[in-house]
Amino acid sequence: MKISLRAGERIYINGAVLRVDRKVSVELVNDVMFLLEGQVMQASDATTAMRQLYFIVQLMLMNPTDIRDAAALYGQHHAALCAVCESREMLDGLAAIDKLVGATRYFEALKRIRALFPVEQAILAGATTETPFEAA
């Protein structure tokens, strides 16, 4: 996989943070877990249940050698979401995310979670009659 980075941009590879000082292309020639800087969510942005789930899975991807605490937190958060969610679309998405996380396919899980952000936002805004989450 070939990735192009701009000067000053960061990439997170298998727990390491790399910042390039000039425009560069990097070819990843083996199987690695990575996130581009634009895909990284800051803790302060984890303001909804799905964004919190994203942040937790992101921690698992960014520190693959020590996921014990993040995995335990993921299990609790995922179970709580499933328990209060009534939206079929959200429940199906959560099931798919759980399979991806169980297979250590964290990047794909993050993509699936991001795809549910608009669904969550619409539900929270009252665009549907379903209520996926109880107030925490």
CSV table of C-alpha atoms in Angstrom, one decimal:
chain,number,residue,atom,x,y,z
A,1,MET,CA,0.0,0.0,0.0
A,2,LYS,CA,1.4,3.4,-1.0
A,3,ILE,CA,0.6,6.4,1.2
A,4,SER,CA,1.4,10.1,0.4
A,5,LEU,CA,2.0,12.4,3.3
A,6,ARG,CA,2.3,16.2,3.3
A,7,ALA,CA,5.1,18.1,5.1
A,8,GLY,CA,4.4,18.0,8.9
A,9,GLU,CA,1.7,15.3,8.6
A,10,ARG,CA,1.7,12.4,11.1
A,11,ILE,CA,1.0,8.7,10.5
A,12,TYR,CA,0.5,6.2,13.3
A,13,ILE,CA,2.0,2.8,12.5
A,14,ASN,CA,1.7,-0.2,14.9
A,15,GLY,CA,1.8,2.2,17.8
A,16,ALA,CA,4.6,4.4,16.6
A,17,VAL,CA,4.0,8.0,15.6
A,18,LEU,CA,5.9,9.2,12.6
A,19,ARG,CA,6.0,12.9,11.4
A,20,VAL,CA,7.5,13.7,8.1
A,21,ASP,CA,9.3,17.0,7.5
A,22,ARG,CA,8.6,17.2,3.7
A,23,LYS,CA,6.1,15.7,1.2
A,24,VAL,CA,6.8,12.0,1.0
A,25,SER,CA,5.3,8.8,-0.3
A,26,VAL,CA,5.6,5.7,1.9
A,27,GLU,CA,5.0,2.2,0.7
A,28,LEU,CA,3.9,-0.2,3.4
A,29,VAL,CA,5.1,-3.6,2.1
A,30,ASN,CA,3.8,-5.8,4.9
A,31,ASP,CA,0.6,-6.0,7.0
A,32,VAL,CA,0.6,-3.1,9.5
A,33,MET,CA,-2.0,-1.3,11.4
A,34,PHE,CA,-2.0,2.4,10.7
A,35,LEU,CA,-4.0,5.6,10.9
A,36,LEU,CA,-3.4,8.9,9.1
A,37,GLU,CA,-3.5,12.0,11.2
A,38,GLY,CA,-6.8,13.1,9.8
A,39,GLN,CA,-8.4,9.8,11.0
A,40,VAL,CA,-7.3,10.3,14.6
A,41,MET,CA,-10.0,11.4,17.0
A,42,GLN,CA,-9.0,13.5,20.0
A,43,ALA,CA,-10.5,12.5,23.4
A,44,SER,CA,-12.2,15.9,23.5
A,45,ASP,CA,-14.1,15.0,20.3
A,46,ALA,CA,-15.5,11.7,21.7
A,47,THR,CA,-18.8,13.5,22.6
A,48,THR,CA,-21.3,10.8,21.7
A,49,ALA,CA,-21.7,7.1,22.3
A,50,MET,CA,-20.5,6.1,18.8
A,51,ARG,CA,-17.6,8.6,18.9
A,52,GLN,CA,-16.6,7.1,22.3
A,53,LEU,CA,-16.6,3.7,20.7
A,54,TYR,CA,-14.5,5.0,17.8
A,55,PHE,CA,-12.0,6.4,20.3
A,56,ILE,CA,-11.7,3.1,22.2
A,57,VAL,CA,-11.1,1.1,19.0
A,58,GLN,CA,-8.6,3.7,17.9
A,59,LEU,CA,-6.7,3.1,21.1
A,60,MET,CA,-6.6,-0.6,20.3
A,61,LEU,CA,-5.2,0.1,16.8
A,62,MET,CA,-2.7,2.7,17.9
A,63,ASN,CA,-1.2,0.5,20.7
A,64,PRO,CA,-1.5,-3.1,19.4
A,65,THR,CA,1.0,-4.5,21.9
A,66,ASP,CA,-1.1,-3.6,25.0
A,67,ILE,CA,-4.8,-3.6,24.2
A,68,ARG,CA,-5.9,-5.3,27.4
A,69,ASP,CA,-7.4,-2.2,29.1
A,70,ALA,CA,-8.8,-0.8,25.8
A,71,ALA,CA,-10.3,-4.2,24.9
A,72,ALA,CA,-12.1,-4.4,28.3
A,73,LEU,CA,-13.4,-0.9,27.9
A,74,TYR,CA,-14.6,-1.8,24.4
A,75,GLY,CA,-16.5,-4.8,25.7
A,76,GLN,CA,-18.3,-2.8,28.3
A,77,HIS,CA,-19.1,0.1,26.0
A,78,HIS,CA,-20.2,-2.1,23.2
A,79,ALA,CA,-22.4,-4.2,25.5
A,80,ALA,CA,-24.0,-1.0,26.9
A,81,LEU,CA,-24.7,0.4,23.5
A,82,CYS,CA,-26.3,-2.9,22.4
A,83,ALA,CA,-28.4,-3.0,25.6
A,84,VAL,CA,-30.0,0.5,25.0
A,85,CYS,CA,-30.1,0.7,21.2
A,86,GLU,CA,-33.4,0.2,19.5
A,87,SER,CA,-32.4,1.1,15.9
A,88,ARG,CA,-32.1,-2.0,13.7
A,89,GLU,CA,-29.5,-0.1,11.6
A,90,MET,CA,-27.4,0.7,14.7
A,91,LEU,CA,-27.7,-2.8,16.1
A,92,ASP,CA,-26.6,-4.4,12.7
A,93,GLY,CA,-23.7,-2.0,12.6
A,94,LEU,CA,-22.7,-2.8,16.2
A,95,ALA,CA,-22.8,-6.5,15.4
A,96,ALA,CA,-20.6,-6.0,12.3
A,97,ILE,CA,-18.2,-3.8,14.3
A,98,ASP,CA,-17.9,-6.4,17.0
A,99,LYS,CA,-17.0,-9.1,14.4
A,100,LEU,CA,-14.3,-6.8,13.0
A,101,VAL,CA,-12.8,-6.0,16.4
A,102,GLY,CA,-12.9,-9.7,17.3
A,103,ALA,CA,-10.8,-10.4,14.2
A,104,THR,CA,-8.4,-7.5,15.1
A,105,ARG,CA,-9.5,-5.6,11.9
A,106,TYR,CA,-9.5,-2.3,13.8
A,107,PHE,CA,-9.1,-0.1,10.8
A,108,GLU,CA,-12.2,-1.6,9.1
A,109,ALA,CA,-14.1,-1.3,12.4
A,110,LEU,CA,-13.2,2.4,12.6
A,111,LYS,CA,-14.6,2.9,9.0
A,112,ARG,CA,-17.8,1.1,10.0
A,113,ILE,CA,-18.2,3.2,13.1
A,114,ARG,CA,-17.6,6.4,11.1
A,115,ALA,CA,-20.3,5.3,8.7
A,116,LEU,CA,-22.7,5.2,11.7
A,117,PHE,CA,-22.0,8.8,12.8
A,118,PRO,CA,-24.7,10.3,10.6
A,119,VAL,CA,-27.2,7.7,11.7
A,120,GLU,CA,-26.4,8.4,15.3
A,121,GLN,CA,-26.6,12.2,14.7
A,122,ALA,CA,-30.0,11.8,13.0
A,123,ILE,CA,-31.3,9.8,15.9
A,124,LEU,CA,-30.0,12.2,18.5
A,125,ALA,CA,-31.5,15.1,16.6
A,126,GLY,CA,-34.9,13.3,16.7
A,127,ALA,CA,-35.1,12.7,12.9
A,128,THR,CA,-36.6,9.3,13.6
A,129,THR,CA,-39.1,8.0,16.2
A,130,GLU,CA,-36.5,5.5,17.4
A,131,THR,CA,-34.5,6.2,20.5
A,132,PRO,CA,-31.2,4.3,20.3
A,133,PHE,CA,-29.6,5.5,23.6
A,134,GLU,CA,-30.8,6.3,27.0
A,135,ALA,CA,-29.2,9.4,28.7
A,136,ALA,CA,-26.1,8.2,30.5
